[in-house]
Coordinates of C-alpha atoms in Angstrom, one line a residue:
M1 CA -1.9 7.1 -9.9
N2 CA -4.7 4.4 -9.7
I3 CA -2.3 2.7 -7.4
L4 CA -2.0 5.6 -5.1
Q5 CA -6.0 6.1 -5.3
D6 CA -6.4 2.5 -4.3
M7 CA -3.8 2.9 -0.9
S8 CA -5.9 6.0 0.0
S9 CA -9.1 4.5 0.1
D10 CA -8.0 1.5 1.7
K11 CA -8.3 2.4 5.6
S12 CA -8.2 -0.9 7.0
Y13 CA -4.6 0.2 8.5
L14 CA -6.9 2.4 10.7
S15 CA -8.3 -0.6 12.5
Q16 CA -4.9 -2.0 13.5
D17 CA -3.6 -1.6 17.0
M18 CA -0.1 0.0 16.1
S19 CA 0.8 0.3 20.0
A20 CA 0.7 -3.7 20.5
P21 CA 3.7 -4.9 18.5
T22 CA 3.8 -9.1 18.5
P23 CA 6.1 -10.5 19.9
A24 CA 8.0 -11.3 16.5
Q25 CA 8.1 -7.6 16.0
R26 CA 9.5 -7.0 19.4
I27 CA 12.1 -9.9 19.0
D28 CA 13.4 -7.9 15.4
Y29 CA 13.4 -4.7 17.2
F30 CA 15.6 -6.1 19.8
A31 CA 17.7 -7.5 16.8
L32 CA 17.7 -4.2 15.2
C33 CA 19.0 -2.5 18.1
L34 CA 21.7 -4.6 18.6
A35 CA 23.0 -4.4 15.1
S36 CA 22.5 -0.6 14.9
H37 CA 24.5 -0.5 18.6
F38 CA 27.5 -3.0 17.2
A39 CA 27.7 -1.0 14.0
T40 CA 27.8 2.6 15.3
V41 CA 29.2 2.5 19.0
A42 CA 32.7 3.0 18.1
T43 CA 32.0 5.9 15.9
F44 CA 31.4 9.7 16.5
V45 CA 27.6 9.2 16.2
P46 CA 26.6 5.9 18.2
T47 CA 23.1 5.0 18.2
D48 CA 21.4 5.7 21.6
V49 CA 20.0 2.4 22.4
D50 CA 22.1 1.3 25.4
S51 CA 19.0 1.4 27.4
K52 CA 16.9 -0.2 25.0
I53 CA 19.5 -4.0 25.2
R54 CA 20.3 -3.4 28.7
G55 CA 17.0 -2.8 29.9
H56 CA 13.9 -1.9 28.4
C57 CA 13.6 -4.8 26.1
W58 CA 14.4 -7.2 29.1
Q59 CA 11.2 -6.3 30.7
D60 CA 9.1 -8.0 28.1
P61 CA 6.4 -9.8 29.7
D62 CA 6.6 -12.9 27.1
P63 CA 9.1 -15.5 28.1
A64 CA 9.2 -16.4 24.6
V65 CA 10.6 -13.2 23.4
L66 CA 13.2 -13.2 26.5
A67 CA 14.1 -16.7 25.4
A68 CA 15.2 -15.6 21.4
Q69 CA 16.4 -12.3 22.9
F70 CA 18.8 -14.1 24.6
E71 CA 20.1 -16.5 21.6
L72 CA 20.5 -13.2 19.7
T73 CA 22.7 -11.7 22.6
K74 CA 24.9 -15.0 22.5
Q75 CA 25.3 -14.8 18.7
F76 CA 26.3 -11.2 19.1
A77 CA 29.4 -12.3 21.1
G78 CA 30.6 -13.9 17.8
W79 CA 30.2 -10.9 15.3
E80 CA 33.4 -9.7 13.9
V81 CA 34.3 -6.3 15.2
G82 CA 37.0 -5.5 12.6
G83 CA 34.2 -4.7 10.0
V84 CA 33.0 -1.9 12.0
S85 CA 35.9 -0.7 14.3
R86 CA 39.9 -0.8 14.2
R87 CA 39.6 -0.3 18.1
V88 CA 40.5 -3.8 18.7
L89 CA 43.4 -5.2 20.7
R90 CA 45.0 -9.1 19.9
V91 CA 46.3 -10.5 22.6
I92 CA 47.1 -14.2 22.5
P93 CA 48.3 -15.8 25.8
D94 CA 47.9 -19.4 24.6
D95 CA 47.0 -21.1 21.4
S96 CA 43.1 -21.6 22.4
Q97 CA 40.7 -20.7 19.8
E98 CA 39.1 -18.5 22.3
S99 CA 42.1 -16.1 23.2
Q100 CA 42.2 -15.4 19.3
R101 CA 39.4 -13.5 19.5
P102 CA 40.4 -9.7 19.9
I103 CA 39.1 -7.6 22.8
S104 CA 37.5 -4.3 22.3
G105 CA 34.9 -2.0 24.0
H106 CA 32.1 -4.2 21.9
D107 CA 32.9 -6.9 24.4
G108 CA 31.5 -4.0 27.0
E109 CA 28.6 -3.7 25.1
W110 CA 28.1 -7.4 24.9
L111 CA 28.5 -7.6 28.8
G112 CA 26.0 -5.0 29.8
T113 CA 23.3 -6.8 27.3
M114 CA 24.0 -9.9 29.0
M115 CA 23.6 -8.5 32.3
G116 CA 20.2 -7.5 31.0
A117 CA 19.6 -11.0 30.1
M118 CA 20.7 -12.2 33.4
G119 CA 18.3 -9.7 35.6
A120 CA 15.5 -10.7 33.4
F121 CA 15.7 -14.4 33.9
L122 CA 16.7 -14.0 37.6
R123 CA 13.0 -12.1 37.8
T124 CA 11.0 -14.2 35.8
G125 CA 12.7 -17.5 38.0
D126 CA 14.4 -18.9 34.6
S127 CA 17.1 -20.2 36.7
M128 CA 18.8 -22.3 33.9
R129 CA 19.0 -19.5 31.7
A130 CA 20.0 -16.7 34.8
Q131 CA 22.8 -19.4 35.2
E132 CA 24.2 -19.6 32.0
A133 CA 24.1 -15.8 31.4
C134 CA 26.2 -15.5 34.7
E135 CA 28.7 -17.9 33.7
L136 CA 29.3 -16.8 30.3
V137 CA 29.7 -13.1 31.7
A138 CA 32.3 -14.7 34.0
S139 CA 34.1 -16.1 31.3
E140 CA 34.5 -13.3 29.3
L141 CA 35.5 -11.3 32.2
A142 CA 38.2 -14.1 32.9
R143 CA 39.3 -14.1 29.1
E144 CA 40.1 -10.3 29.3
A145 CA 41.7 -10.9 32.9
K146 CA 43.9 -13.6 31.3
A147 CA 45.3 -11.4 28.6
F148 CA 46.1 -8.5 30.8
R149 CA 47.8 -11.1 33.3
Y150 CA 50.0 -12.4 30.2
L151 CA 50.9 -8.7 29.2
R152 CA 51.9 -8.1 32.7
S153 CA 54.3 -11.0 32.7
L154 CA 56.1 -9.6 29.6
P155 CA 59.3 -7.7 30.1
S156 CA 58.7 -4.4 29.9
S157 CA 59.0 -2.3 26.7
P158 CA 57.4 0.8 24.7
G159 CA 55.3 -1.5 22.7
V160 CA 54.3 -3.8 25.3
D161 CA 53.6 -1.1 27.9
T162 CA 51.3 0.7 25.1
V163 CA 49.4 -2.2 24.5
L164 CA 48.7 -3.0 28.2
L165 CA 47.5 0.4 28.6
K166 CA 45.3 0.3 25.8
L167 CA 44.0 -3.1 27.6
A168 CA 43.6 -1.4 30.7
A169 CA 41.4 1.2 29.1
V170 CA 39.1 -0.9 27.1
M171 CA 38.8 -3.7 30.7
T172 CA 37.7 -0.7 32.7
H173 CA 35.3 0.4 29.7
N174 CA 33.9 -2.9 29.8
V175 CA 33.8 -3.6 33.6
G176 CA 31.9 -0.1 33.6
D177 CA 29.3 -1.8 31.2
V178 CA 28.6 -4.8 33.3
D179 CA 27.8 -2.3 36.2
Q180 CA 25.7 -0.3 33.8
G181 CA 23.5 -3.6 32.9
L182 CA 23.4 -4.5 36.2
S183 CA 21.9 -0.9 37.2
Y184 CA 18.6 -2.0 35.4
W185 CA 17.5 -4.9 37.5
L186 CA 18.7 -4.4 40.7
D187 CA 16.0 -2.1 42.1
S188 CA 13.1 -4.1 39.7
D189 CA 14.3 -7.2 40.8
H190 CA 14.5 -6.0 44.6
N191 CA 10.7 -4.8 44.5
N192 CA 9.7 -7.8 42.4
N193 CA 11.2 -10.3 45.4
N194 CA 9.0 -8.4 48.0
N195 CA 5.8 -8.4 45.8
N196 CA 6.2 -12.3 45.5
D197 CA 7.4 -13.3 48.7
N198 CA 4.5 -15.5 48.9
N199 CA 4.5 -17.4 45.2
N200 CA 7.6 -19.3 45.3
R201 CA 9.1 -17.1 42.4
N202 CA 12.6 -16.2 44.2
S203 CA 14.7 -18.8 42.1
D204 CA 17.5 -16.5 41.7
R205 CA 18.5 -17.7 45.0
D206 CA 19.5 -20.8 43.1
V207 CA 21.7 -19.2 40.7
D208 CA 25.3 -18.8 42.0
V209 CA 26.4 -15.4 41.2
S210 CA 29.8 -16.0 42.6
A211 CA 31.5 -16.6 39.5
V212 CA 31.0 -12.9 38.4
M213 CA 31.3 -11.5 41.8
S214 CA 34.7 -13.3 43.0
L215 CA 37.0 -13.5 39.9
P216 CA 40.7 -14.3 40.6
P217 CA 42.8 -10.9 40.6

């Protein structure tokens, strides 16, 4: 009872600005959104934080927060999907370590988030991280395309054809997530460029997005 009385008499929390989370808290919130989305997106009750991890969190005004979120997103790519979903495909076209990673719809969630990162860095003029994000997205899309081409090269059979159809569905979902991530920053980036023609912030022109836009068929 004394503890409760002490807590009720302490009104210091009333003077805190609860509407202004710190940079560390904003990074933690982004990590929480990533983790909750990763754990539930393949279930019947996924968390509704897509807009946060693809768009809203990447509008943060602090470059250090954006950089930390970028590192978290890169780590996200290596999380073990098998612990939260059985909807994974293992297609191994060669003996490379990269090909051992399964392909799943979680890769699409990662792609959409990384597209949000790319848009943020284009907007803020961080061409180095924007280029890295672009290359990471292109690499993942190429990995999935390589698996698809490998399955196409195999003789047709019920087993091969079934996996091929499953992979086609996953890839369609994943490139859709690229488009979803892109949709969060095109308009804002265009407006930002119009508003900053006189202060040389259009460094997005230095980023080679052709790596994503012209992947081989």
